[in-house]
N, CA, C and O atoms as a GROMACS GRO file, in nm:
protein
  508
    1UNK      N    1  -1.563  -1.439  -0.866
    1UNK     CA    2  -1.702  -1.409  -0.892
    1UNK      C    3  -1.719  -1.379  -1.040
    1UNK      O    4  -1.632  -1.318  -1.102
    2UNK      N    5  -1.832  -1.422  -1.097
    2UNK     CA    6  -1.864  -1.399  -1.236
    2UNK      C    7  -1.998  -1.328  -1.246
    2UNK      O    8  -2.095  -1.369  -1.182
    3UNK      N    9  -2.003  -1.223  -1.325
    3UNK     CA   10  -2.129  -1.155  -1.356
    3UNK      C   11  -2.161  -1.184  -1.501
    3UNK      O   12  -2.078  -1.161  -1.590
    4UNK      N   13  -2.281  -1.235  -1.526
    4UNK     CA   14  -2.326  -1.260  -1.662
    4UNK      C   15  -2.440  -1.165  -1.692
    4UNK      O   16  -2.543  -1.169  -1.625
    5UNK      N   17  -2.422  -1.080  -1.791
    5UNK     CA   18  -2.525  -0.983  -1.828
    5UNK      C   19  -2.462  -0.848  -1.858
    5UNK      O   20  -2.341  -0.830  -1.846
    6UNK      N   21  -2.545  -0.756  -1.895
    6UNK     CA   22  -2.501  -0.622  -1.930
    6UNK      C   23  -2.484  -0.539  -1.803
    6UNK      O   24  -2.566  -0.548  -1.711
    7UNK      N   25  -2.379  -0.457  -1.798
    7UNK     CA   26  -2.352  -0.373  -1.682
    7UNK      C   27  -2.344  -0.228  -1.728
    7UNK      O   28  -2.268  -0.194  -1.818
    8UNK      N   29  -2.425  -0.142  -1.665
    8UNK     CA   30  -2.417   0.002  -1.687
    8UNK      C   31  -2.396   0.066  -1.551
    8UNK      O   32  -2.462   0.029  -1.453
    9UNK      N   33  -2.304   0.162  -1.544
    9UNK     CA   34  -2.275   0.224  -1.415
    9UNK      C   35  -2.252   0.373  -1.430
    9UNK      O   36  -2.232   0.425  -1.540
   10UNK      N   37  -2.256   0.441  -1.316
   10UNK     CA   38  -2.220   0.582  -1.307
   10UNK      C   39  -2.109   0.593  -1.204
   10UNK      O   40  -2.104   0.514  -1.110
   11UNK      N   41  -2.022   0.691  -1.220
   11UNK     CA   42  -1.913   0.709  -1.124
   11UNK      C   43  -1.796   0.619  -1.157
   11UNK      O   44  -1.747   0.619  -1.270
   12UNK      N   45  -1.752   0.542  -1.058
   12UNK     CA   46  -1.633   0.458  -1.072
   12UNK      C   47  -1.668   0.313  -1.047
   12UNK      O   48  -1.743   0.281  -0.955
   13UNK      N   49  -1.615   0.225  -1.131
   13UNK     CA   50  -1.634   0.080  -1.114
   13UNK      C   51  -1.499   0.012  -1.123
   13UNK      O   52  -1.424   0.033  -1.219
   14UNK      N   53  -1.466  -0.069  -1.022
   14UNK     CA   54  -1.342  -0.146  -1.018
   14UNK      C   55  -1.379  -0.293  -1.026
   14UNK      O   56  -1.457  -0.343  -0.944
   15UNK      N   57  -1.324  -0.363  -1.124
   15UNK     CA   58  -1.357  -0.505  -1.144
   15UNK      C   59  -1.233  -0.589  -1.116
   15UNK      O   60  -1.125  -0.564  -1.169
   16UNK      N   61  -1.252  -0.692  -1.032
   16UNK     CA   62  -1.145  -0.787  -1.002
   16UNK      C   63  -1.182  -0.929  -1.040
   16UNK      O   64  -1.103  -1.021  -1.019
   17UNK      N   65  -1.300  -0.949  -1.094
   17UNK     CA   66  -1.347  -1.082  -1.133
   17UNK      C   67  -1.374  -1.089  -1.282
   17UNK      O   68  -1.307  -1.024  -1.362
   18UNK      N   69  -1.473  -1.171  -1.317
   18UNK     CA   70  -1.505  -1.194  -1.457
   18UNK      C   71  -1.643  -1.137  -1.490
   18UNK      O   72  -1.737  -1.153  -1.413
   19UNK      N   73  -1.653  -1.072  -1.605
   19UNK     CA   74  -1.781  -1.022  -1.656
   19UNK      C   75  -1.800  -1.079  -1.795
   19UNK      O   76  -1.714  -1.066  -1.882
   20UNK      N   77  -1.916  -1.144  -1.816
   20UNK     CA   78  -1.954  -1.193  -1.947
   20UNK      C   79  -2.072  -1.109  -1.993
   20UNK      O   80  -2.187  -1.139  -1.961
   21UNK      N   81  -2.042  -1.005  -2.069
   21UNK     CA   82  -2.143  -0.911  -2.115
   21UNK      C   83  -2.081  -0.775  -2.137
   21UNK      O   84  -1.967  -0.752  -2.098
   22UNK      N   85  -2.155  -0.686  -2.199
   22UNK     CA   86  -2.106  -0.552  -2.228
   22UNK      C   87  -2.108  -0.464  -2.105
   22UNK      O   88  -2.193  -0.480  -2.016
   23UNK      N   89  -2.014  -0.369  -2.100
   23UNK     CA   90  -2.005  -0.273  -1.989
   23UNK      C   91  -2.011  -0.133  -2.049
   23UNK      O   92  -1.943  -0.105  -2.148
   24UNK      N   93  -2.094  -0.045  -1.990
   24UNK     CA   94  -2.105   0.090  -2.044
   24UNK      C   95  -2.126   0.195  -1.935
   24UNK      O   96  -2.181   0.166  -1.828
   25UNK      N   97  -2.081   0.316  -1.966
   25UNK     CA   98  -2.102   0.431  -1.879
   25UNK      C   99  -2.077   0.558  -1.959
   25UNK      O  100  -1.977   0.568  -2.032
   26UNK      N  101  -2.168   0.654  -1.947
   26UNK     CA  102  -2.154   0.780  -2.022
   26UNK      C  103  -2.030   0.859  -1.980
   26UNK      O  104  -1.955   0.906  -2.065
   27UNK      N  105  -2.010   0.875  -1.850
   27UNK     CA  106  -1.902   0.960  -1.799
   27UNK      C  107  -1.814   0.890  -1.695
   27UNK      O  108  -1.734   0.957  -1.631
   28UNK      N  109  -1.828   0.762  -1.677
   28UNK     CA  110  -1.761   0.692  -1.568
   28UNK      C  111  -1.616   0.659  -1.591
   28UNK      O  112  -1.559   0.684  -1.698
   29UNK      N  113  -1.556   0.601  -1.486
   29UNK     CA  114  -1.420   0.550  -1.489
   29UNK      C  115  -1.426   0.401  -1.457
   29UNK      O  116  -1.477   0.362  -1.352
   30UNK      N  117  -1.374   0.319  -1.546
   30UNK     CA  118  -1.369   0.175  -1.528
   30UNK      C  119  -1.224   0.133  -1.507
   30UNK      O  120  -1.136   0.170  -1.584
   31UNK      N  121  -1.201   0.054  -1.400
   31UNK     CA  122  -1.068  -0.001  -1.375
   31UNK      C  123  -1.079  -0.153  -1.375
   31UNK      O  124  -1.160  -0.210  -1.302
   32UNK      N  125  -0.997  -0.217  -1.458
   32UNK     CA  126  -0.990  -0.362  -1.462
   32UNK      C  127  -0.857  -0.405  -1.401
   32UNK      O  128  -0.751  -0.371  -1.453
   33UNK      N  129  -0.864  -0.480  -1.290
   33UNK     CA  130  -0.742  -0.522  -1.221
   33UNK      C  131  -0.674  -0.635  -1.296
   33UNK      O  132  -0.727  -0.686  -1.395
   34UNK      N  133  -0.559  -0.673  -1.249
   34UNK     CA  134  -0.480  -0.780  -1.310
   34UNK      C  135  -0.556  -0.912  -1.316
   34UNK      O  136  -0.535  -0.991  -1.408
   35UNK      N  137  -0.644  -0.937  -1.220
   35UNK     CA  138  -0.718  -1.063  -1.213
   35UNK      C  139  -0.852  -1.058  -1.288
   35UNK      O  140  -0.928  -1.154  -1.282
   36UNK      N  141  -0.881  -0.948  -1.357
   36UNK     CA  142  -1.010  -0.933  -1.424
   36UNK      C  143  -1.009  -0.988  -1.566
   36UNK      O  144  -0.905  -0.993  -1.632
   37UNK      N  145  -1.128  -1.028  -1.612
   37UNK     CA  146  -1.148  -1.073  -1.749
   37UNK      C  147  -1.287  -1.030  -1.792
   37UNK      O  148  -1.386  -1.064  -1.727
   38UNK      N  149  -1.295  -0.957  -1.901
   38UNK     CA  150  -1.423  -0.913  -1.955
   38UNK      C  151  -1.440  -0.976  -2.093
   38UNK      O  152  -1.356  -0.961  -2.180
   39UNK      N  153  -1.552  -1.047  -2.110
   39UNK     CA  154  -1.588  -1.103  -2.240
   39UNK      C  155  -1.708  -1.026  -2.291
   39UNK      O  156  -1.822  -1.061  -2.263
   40UNK      N  157  -1.682  -0.921  -2.365
   40UNK     CA  158  -1.786  -0.833  -2.417
   40UNK      C  159  -1.726  -0.698  -2.452
   40UNK      O  160  -1.609  -0.673  -2.425
   41UNK      N  161  -1.805  -0.613  -2.511
   41UNK     CA  162  -1.759  -0.480  -2.548
   41UNK      C  163  -1.764  -0.387  -2.428
   41UNK      O  164  -1.849  -0.399  -2.340
   42UNK      N  165  -1.670  -0.292  -2.427
   42UNK     CA  166  -1.664  -0.191  -2.322
   42UNK      C  167  -1.679  -0.055  -2.389
   42UNK      O  168  -1.606  -0.023  -2.483
   43UNK      N  169  -1.773   0.025  -2.340
   43UNK     CA  170  -1.795   0.160  -2.391
   43UNK      C  171  -1.805   0.254  -2.271
   43UNK      O  172  -1.913   0.273  -2.215
   44UNK      N  173  -1.690   0.312  -2.233
   44UNK     CA  174  -1.680   0.393  -2.111
   44UNK      C  175  -1.593   0.514  -2.142
   44UNK      O  176  -1.503   0.506  -2.225
   45UNK      N  177  -1.620   0.626  -2.076
   45UNK     CA  178  -1.545   0.750  -2.100
   45UNK      C  179  -1.396   0.734  -2.067
   45UNK      O  180  -1.312   0.769  -2.150
   46UNK      N  181  -1.364   0.683  -1.948
   46UNK     CA  182  -1.224   0.667  -1.906
   46UNK      C  183  -1.204   0.523  -1.858
   46UNK      O  184  -1.285   0.470  -1.782
   47UNK      N  185  -1.094   0.462  -1.903
   47UNK     CA  186  -1.072   0.320  -1.873
   47UNK      C  187  -0.925   0.298  -1.837
   47UNK      O  188  -0.835   0.350  -1.902
   48UNK      N  189  -0.904   0.218  -1.730
   48UNK     CA  190  -0.770   0.170  -1.693
   48UNK      C  191  -0.774   0.018  -1.700
   48UNK      O  192  -0.852  -0.045  -1.629
   49UNK      N  193  -0.692  -0.040  -1.784
   49UNK     CA  194  -0.695  -0.186  -1.802
   49UNK      C  195  -0.560  -0.246  -1.763
   49UNK      O  196  -0.455  -0.204  -1.811
   50UNK      N  197  -0.567  -0.346  -1.673
   50UNK     CA  198  -0.449  -0.424  -1.638
   50UNK      C  199  -0.486  -0.572  -1.638
   50UNK      O  200  -0.414  -0.655  -1.581
   51UNK      N  201  -0.598  -0.605  -1.703
   51UNK     CA  202  -0.646  -0.743  -1.712
   51UNK      C  203  -0.671  -0.780  -1.856
   51UNK      O  204  -0.605  -0.730  -1.947
   52UNK      N  205  -0.767  -0.869  -1.877
   52UNK     CA  206  -0.795  -0.924  -2.009
   52UNK      C  207  -0.932  -0.875  -2.058
   52UNK      O  208  -1.029  -0.874  -1.983
   53UNK      N  209  -0.937  -0.833  -2.185
   53UNK     CA  210  -1.062  -0.795  -2.250
   53UNK      C  211  -1.072  -0.873  -2.380
   53UNK      O  212  -0.983  -0.869  -2.464
   54UNK      N  213  -1.184  -0.945  -2.395
   54UNK     CA  214  -1.213  -1.016  -2.519
   54UNK      C  215  -1.336  -0.949  -2.581
   54UNK      O  216  -1.449  -0.992  -2.559
   55UNK      N  217  -1.310  -0.844  -2.656
   55UNK     CA  218  -1.417  -0.764  -2.716
   55UNK      C  219  -1.361  -0.629  -2.755
   55UNK      O  220  -1.244  -0.600  -2.731
   56UNK      N  221  -1.443  -0.547  -2.816
   56UNK     CA  222  -1.400  -0.414  -2.858
   56UNK      C  223  -1.406  -0.316  -2.742
   56UNK      O  224  -1.488  -0.329  -2.652
   57UNK      N  225  -1.316  -0.217  -2.745
   57UNK     CA  226  -1.309  -0.114  -2.642
   57UNK      C  227  -1.333   0.021  -2.708
   57UNK      O  228  -1.266   0.057  -2.804
   58UNK      N  229  -1.431   0.095  -2.654
   58UNK     CA  230  -1.464   0.230  -2.700
   58UNK      C  231  -1.442   0.324  -2.584
   58UNK      O  232  -1.511   0.315  -2.482
   59UNK      N  233  -1.346   0.416  -2.597
   59UNK     CA  234  -1.310   0.505  -2.486
   59UNK      C  235  -1.310   0.650  -2.536
   59UNK      O  236  -1.225   0.688  -2.617
   60UNK      N  237  -1.406   0.730  -2.488
   60UNK     CA  238  -1.423   0.865  -2.540
   60UNK      C  239  -1.330   0.969  -2.476
   60UNK      O  240  -1.317   1.079  -2.530
   61UNK      N  241  -1.266   0.936  -2.363
   61UNK     CA  242  -1.176   1.033  -2.300
   61UNK      C  243  -1.034   0.979  -2.291
   61UNK      O  244  -0.951   1.010  -2.377
   62UNK      N  245  -1.004   0.899  -2.189
   62UNK     CA  246  -0.867   0.856  -2.165
   62UNK      C  247  -0.860   0.705  -2.142
   62UNK      O  248  -0.934   0.651  -2.059
   63UNK      N  249  -0.772   0.638  -2.216
   63UNK     CA  250  -0.752   0.495  -2.203
   63UNK      C  251  -0.609   0.470  -2.157
   63UNK      O  252  -0.514   0.516  -2.220
   64UNK      N  253  -0.594   0.396  -2.046
   64UNK     CA  254  -0.463   0.359  -1.994
   64UNK      C  255  -0.450   0.207  -1.998
   64UNK      O  256  -0.528   0.136  -1.935
   65UNK      N  257  -0.352   0.158  -2.073
   65UNK     CA  258  -0.324   0.015  -2.080
   65UNK      C  259  -0.197  -0.012  -2.000
   65UNK      O  260  -0.088   0.029  -2.040
   66UNK      N  261  -0.212  -0.080  -1.887
   66UNK     CA  262  -0.098  -0.113  -1.802
   66UNK      C  263  -0.025  -0.235  -1.857
   66UNK      O  264  -0.069  -0.295  -1.955
   67UNK      N  265   0.086  -0.271  -1.794
   67UNK     CA  266   0.176  -0.374  -1.849
   67UNK      C  267   0.115  -0.512  -1.865
   67UNK      O  268   0.162  -0.590  -1.948
   68UNK      N  269   0.012  -0.546  -1.789
   68UNK     CA  270  -0.051  -0.678  -1.799
   68UNK      C  271  -0.181  -0.676  -1.881
   68UNK      O  272  -0.251  -0.777  -1.887
   69UNK      N  273  -0.213  -0.564  -1.944
   69UNK     CA  274  -0.334  -0.552  -2.024
   69UNK      C  275  -0.323  -0.637  -2.150
   69UNK      O  276  -0.222  -0.634  -2.220
   70UNK      N  277  -0.429  -0.714  -2.178
   70UNK     CA  278  -0.438  -0.791  -2.301
   70UNK      C  279  -0.577  -0.768  -2.359
   70UNK      O  280  -0.678  -0.804  -2.298
   71UNK      N  281  -0.582  -0.708  -2.478
   71UNK     CA  282  -0.710  -0.685  -2.545
   71UNK      C  283  -0.711  -0.764  -2.674
   71UNK      O  284  -0.622  -0.751  -2.758
   72UNK      N  285  -0.814  -0.847  -2.689
   72UNK     CA  286  -0.836  -0.919  -2.814
   72UNK      C  287  -0.961  -0.858  -2.875
   72UNK      O  288  -1.073  -0.898  -2.844
   73UNK      N  289  -0.942  -0.762  -2.961
   73UNK     CA  290  -1.052  -0.686  -3.021
   73UNK      C  291  -1.000  -0.551  -3.065
   73UNK      O  292  -0.883  -0.518  -3.041
   74UNK      N  293  -1.083  -0.473  -3.127
   74UNK     CA  294  -1.044  -0.341  -3.174
   74UNK      C  295  -1.058  -0.238  -3.063
   74UNK      O  296  -1.144  -0.250  -2.976
   75UNK      N  297  -0.972  -0.136  -3.068
   75UNK     CA  298  -0.971  -0.030  -2.967
   75UNK      C  299  -0.994   0.104  -3.037
   75UNK      O  300  -0.919   0.143  -3.126
   76UNK      N  301  -1.100   0.172  -2.995
   76UNK     CA  302  -1.135   0.304  -3.047
   76UNK      C  303  -1.116   0.402  -2.932
   76UNK      O  304  -1.180   0.388  -2.828
   77UNK      N  305  -1.030   0.501  -2.950
   77UNK     CA  306  -0.991   0.587  -2.837
   77UNK      C  307  -0.978   0.732  -2.879
   77UNK      O  308  -0.965   0.763  -2.998
   78UNK      N  309  -0.983   0.820  -2.781
   78UNK     CA  310  -0.957   0.962  -2.802
   78UNK      C  311  -0.814   0.994  -2.756
   78UNK      O  312  -0.740   1.061  -2.828
   79UNK      N  313  -0.775   0.945  -2.638
   79UNK     CA  314  -0.638   0.961  -2.587
   79UNK      C  315  -0.597   0.827  -2.526
   79UNK      O  316  -0.676   0.763  -2.457
   80UNK      N  317  -0.473   0.786  -2.551
   80UNK     CA  318  -0.428   0.654  -2.504
   80UNK      C  319  -0.288   0.662  -2.445
   80UNK      O  320  -0.202   0.734  -2.495
   81UNK      N  321  -0.266   0.584  -2.338
   81UNK     CA  322  -0.134   0.559  -2.282
   81UNK      C  323  -0.117   0.408  -2.278
   81UNK      O  324  -0.209   0.336  -2.238
   82UNK      N  325  -0.001   0.361  -2.319
   82UNK     CA  326   0.021   0.217  -2.325
   82UNK      C  327   0.157   0.184  -2.264
   82UNK      O  328   0.260   0.232  -2.312
   83UNK      N  329   0.156   0.103  -2.159
   83UNK     CA  330   0.281   0.065  -2.092
   83UNK      C  331   0.349  -0.048  -2.169
   83UNK      O  332   0.284  -0.123  -2.242
   84UNK      N  333   0.479  -0.058  -2.151
   84UNK     CA  334   0.556  -0.167  -2.209
   84UNK      C  335   0.500  -0.299  -2.156
   84UNK      O  336   0.485  -0.316  -2.035
   85UNK      N  337   0.469  -0.392  -2.246
   85UNK     CA  338   0.414  -0.522  -2.207
   85UNK      C  339   0.266  -0.535  -2.236
   85UNK      O  340   0.215  -0.647  -2.244
   86UNK      N  341   0.195  -0.424  -2.254
   86UNK     CA  342   0.052  -0.429  -2.286
   86UNK      C  343   0.034  -0.483  -2.428
   86UNK      O  344   0.116  -0.457  -2.516
   87UNK      N  345  -0.075  -0.558  -2.449
   87UNK     CA  346  -0.101  -0.617  -2.581
   87UNK      C  347  -0.236  -0.572  -2.634
   87UNK      O  348  -0.335  -0.568  -2.560
   88UNK      N  349  -0.239  -0.540  -2.763
   88UNK     CA  350  -0.365  -0.518  -2.833
   88UNK      C  351  -0.362  -0.607  -2.956
   88UNK      O  352  -0.282  -0.586  -3.047
   89UNK      N  353  -0.449  -0.707  -2.957
   89UNK     CA  354  -0.460  -0.799  -3.069
   89UNK      C  355  -0.582  -0.759  -3.151
   89UNK      O  356  -0.688  -0.823  -3.143
   90UNK      N  357  -0.567  -0.655  -3.227
   90UNK     CA  358  -0.674  -0.595  -3.305
   90UNK      C  359  -0.625  -0.460  -3.355
   90UNK      O  360  -0.506  -0.431  -3.349
   91UNK      N  361  -0.715  -0.379  -3.403
   91UNK     CA  362  -0.680  -0.248  -3.457
   91UNK      C  363  -0.691  -0.140  -3.351
   91UNK      O  364  -0.776  -0.147  -3.262
   92UNK      N  365  -0.604  -0.041  -3.360
   92UNK     CA  366  -0.612   0.080  -3.280
   92UNK      C  367  -0.660   0.191  -3.372
   92UNK      O  368  -0.600   0.215  -3.476
   93UNK      N  369  -0.768   0.259  -3.334
   93UNK     CA  370  -0.819   0.365  -3.419
   93UNK      C  371  -0.852   0.487  -3.335
   93UNK      O  372  -0.936   0.482  -3.245
   94UNK      N  373  -0.784   0.598  -3.367
   94UNK     CA  374  -0.812   0.724  -3.297
   94UNK      C  375  -0.937   0.786  -3.356
   94UNK      O  376  -0.949   0.800  -3.477
   95UNK      N  377  -1.030   0.824  -3.268
   95UNK     CA  378  -1.152   0.892  -3.309
   95UNK      C  379  -1.180   1.007  -3.216
   95UNK      O  380  -1.147   1.002  -3.097
   96UNK      N  381  -1.240   1.110  -3.269
   96UNK     CA  382  -1.284   1.223  -3.187
   96UNK      C  383  -1.386   1.173  -3.085
   96UNK      O  384  -1.462   1.081  -3.114
   97UNK      N  385  -1.389   1.234  -2.967
   97UNK     CA  386  -1.478   1.187  -2.860
   97UNK      C  387  -1.625   1.191  -2.900
   97UNK      O  388  -1.702   1.106  -2.855
   98UNK      N  389  -1.666   1.288  -2.982
   98UNK     CA  390  -1.806   1.294  -3.024
   98UNK      C  391  -1.842   1.177  -3.114
   98UNK      O  392  -1.955   1.128  -3.109
   99UNK      N  393  -1.749   1.132  -3.196
   99UNK     CA  394  -1.771   1.016  -3.282
   99UNK      C  395  -1.777   0.890  -3.197
   99UNK      O  396  -1.860   0.802  -3.222
  100UNK      N  397  -1.690   0.880  -3.097
  100UNK     CA  398  -1.689   0.763  -3.009
  100UNK      C  399  -1.818   0.749  -2.932
  100UNK      O  400  -1.866   0.637  -2.912
  101UNK      N  401  -1.876   0.859  -2.888
  101UNK     CA  402  -2.001   0.852  -2.811
  101UNK      C  403  -2.115   0.799  -2.896
  101UNK      O  404  -2.214   0.750  -2.843
  102UNK      N  405  -2.102   0.810  -3.029
  102UNK     CA  406  -2.204   0.758  -3.120
  102UNK      C  407  -2.170   0.617  -3.168
  102UNK      O  408  -2.255   0.551  -3.229
  103UNK      N  409  -2.049   0.570  -3.144
  103UNK     CA  410  -2.003   0.440  -3.197
  103UNK      C  411  -2.086   0.324  -3.144
  103UNK      O  412  -2.125   0.236  -3.220
  104UNK      N  413  -2.112   0.324  -3.015
  104UNK     CA  414  -2.197   0.222  -2.954
  104UNK      C  415  -2.304   0.296  -2.877
  104UNK      O  416  -2.274   0.364  -2.779
  105UNK      N  417  -2.430   0.285  -2.920
  105UNK     CA  418  -2.535   0.357  -2.849
  105UNK      C  419  -2.546   0.310  -2.705
  105UNK      O  420  -2.584   0.195  -2.680
  106UNK      N  421  -2.515   0.396  -2.610
  106UNK     CA  422  -2.521   0.362  -2.469
  106UNK      C  423  -2.662   0.319  -2.431
  106UNK      O  424  -2.679   0.228  -2.350
  107UNK      N  425  -2.763   0.384  -2.490
  107UNK     CA  426  -2.901   0.349  -2.455
  107UNK      C  427  -2.935   0.205  -2.489
  107UNK      O  428  -3.022   0.146  -2.425
  108UNK      N  429  -2.868   0.147  -2.590
  108UNK     CA  430  -2.892   0.008  -2.624
  108UNK      C  431  -2.844  -0.085  -2.513
  108UNK      O  432  -2.893  -0.197  -2.500
  109UNK      N  433  -2.748  -0.037  -2.432
  109UNK     CA  434  -2.694  -0.118  -2.325
  109UNK      C  435  -2.750  -0.077  -2.189
  109UNK      O  436  -2.722  -0.142  -2.088
  110UNK      N  437  -2.829   0.029  -2.187
  110UNK     CA  438  -2.869   0.091  -2.062
  110UNK      C  439  -2.959   0.003  -1.978
  110UNK      O  440  -3.054  -0.059  -2.027
  111UNK      N  441  -2.927  -0.002  -1.853
  111UNK     CA  442  -3.008  -0.070  -1.753
  111UNK      C  443  -3.015   0.025  -1.635
  111UNK      O  444  -2.915   0.047  -1.567
  112UNK      N  445  -3.130   0.082  -1.610
  112UNK     CA  446  -3.144   0.187  -1.510
  112UNK      C  447  -3.146   0.132  -1.368
  112UNK      O  448  -3.205   0.027  -1.342
  113UNK      N  449  -3.082   0.204  -1.275
  113UNK     CA  450  -3.084   0.171  -1.134
  113UNK      C  451  -3.020   0.286  -1.059
  113UNK      O  452  -2.946   0.363  -1.119
  114UNK      N  453  -3.047   0.299  -0.933
  114UNK     CA  454  -2.990   0.408  -0.855
  114UNK      C  455  -2.852   0.374  -0.799
  114UNK      O  456  -2.784   0.463  -0.749
  115UNK      N  457  -2.810   0.249  -0.807
  115UNK     CA  458  -2.680   0.208  -0.755
  115UNK      C  459  -2.569   0.234  -0.854
  115UNK      O  460  -2.594   0.281  -0.965
  116UNK      N  461  -2.446   0.203  -0.814
  116UNK     CA  462  -2.333   0.228  -0.903
  116UNK      C  463  -2.318   0.119  -1.009
  116UNK      O  464  -2.260   0.144  -1.115
  117UNK      N  465  -2.367  -0.001  -0.982
  117UNK     CA  466  -2.360  -0.110  -1.078
  117UNK      C  467  -2.499  -0.172  -1.090
  117UNK      O  468  -2.566  -0.198  -0.990
  118UNK      N  469  -2.540  -0.195  -1.214
  118UNK     CA  470  -2.671  -0.255  -1.236
  118UNK      C  471  -2.655  -0.376  -1.324
  118UNK      O  472  -2.587  -0.370  -1.427
  119UNK      N  473  -2.715  -0.486  -1.286
  119UNK     CA  474  -2.714  -0.606  -1.366
  119UNK      C  475  -2.858  -0.638  -1.402
  119UNK      O  476  -2.945  -0.642  -1.314
  120UNK      N  477  -2.884  -0.662  -1.528
  120UNK     CA  478  -3.018  -0.691  -1.577
  120UNK      C  479  -3.071  -0.818  -1.511
  120UNK      O  480  -3.017  -0.926  -1.534
  121UNK      N  481  -3.175  -0.807  -1.430
  121UNK     CA  482  -3.228  -0.920  -1.355
  121UNK      C  483  -3.289  -1.028  -1.444
  121UNK      O  484  -3.288  -1.145  -1.406
  122UNK      N  485  -3.340  -0.991  -1.561
  122UNK     CA  486  -3.406  -1.088  -1.646
  122UNK      C  487  -3.308  -1.184  -1.712
  122UNK      O  488  -3.337  -1.303  -1.724
  123UNK      N  489  -3.192  -1.135  -1.754
  123UNK     CA  490  -3.100  -1.222  -1.827
  123UNK      C  491  -2.966  -1.239  -1.759
  123UNK      O  492  -2.872  -1.288  -1.822
  124UNK      N  493  -2.955  -1.200  -1.635
  124UNK     CA  494  -2.826  -1.203  -1.567
  124UNK      C  495  -2.825  -1.302  -1.452
  124UNK      O  496  -2.927  -1.329  -1.388
  125UNK      N  497  -2.708  -1.354  -1.429
  125UNK     CA  498  -2.688  -1.444  -1.316
  125UNK      C  499  -2.558  -1.406  -1.249
  125UNK      O  500  -2.459  -1.376  -1.316
  126UNK      N  501  -2.557  -1.407  -1.118
  126UNK     CA  502  -2.434  -1.387  -1.043
  126UNK      C  503  -2.399  -1.519  -0.979
  126UNK      O  504  -2.476  -1.573  -0.900
  127UNK      N  505  -2.280  -1.572  -1.014
  127UNK     CA  506  -2.240  -1.703  -0.960
  127UNK      C  507  -2.113  -1.691  -0.879
  127UNK      O  508  -2.064  -1.790  -0.826
   0.00000   0.00000   0.00000
């Protein structure tokens, strides 16, 4: 499954498919499985990556890169764990969590909804 568009969520989001667009959450936990691929920036408080990311990663709390993680882009983090085999093809930059929360304005990506995952109906397609 592929989601095209911006995704904003609350709570926990587990992705096993492909997302073409930015993903954001003020306080959430994002998990990318081995079969996942994200083409866009990620700005989430806590992130576990074991798939592919083609874009920048902004993580204000805890970032875990598992052995199959591949990031092509810059990584801005507060705390990081990286397993043997994980790849970052870009810069790693430690930043205080308050600076990270300002790095990418969440409101610019915000799409309001009462569910855990919201896809912008105007510019998004689910195929």
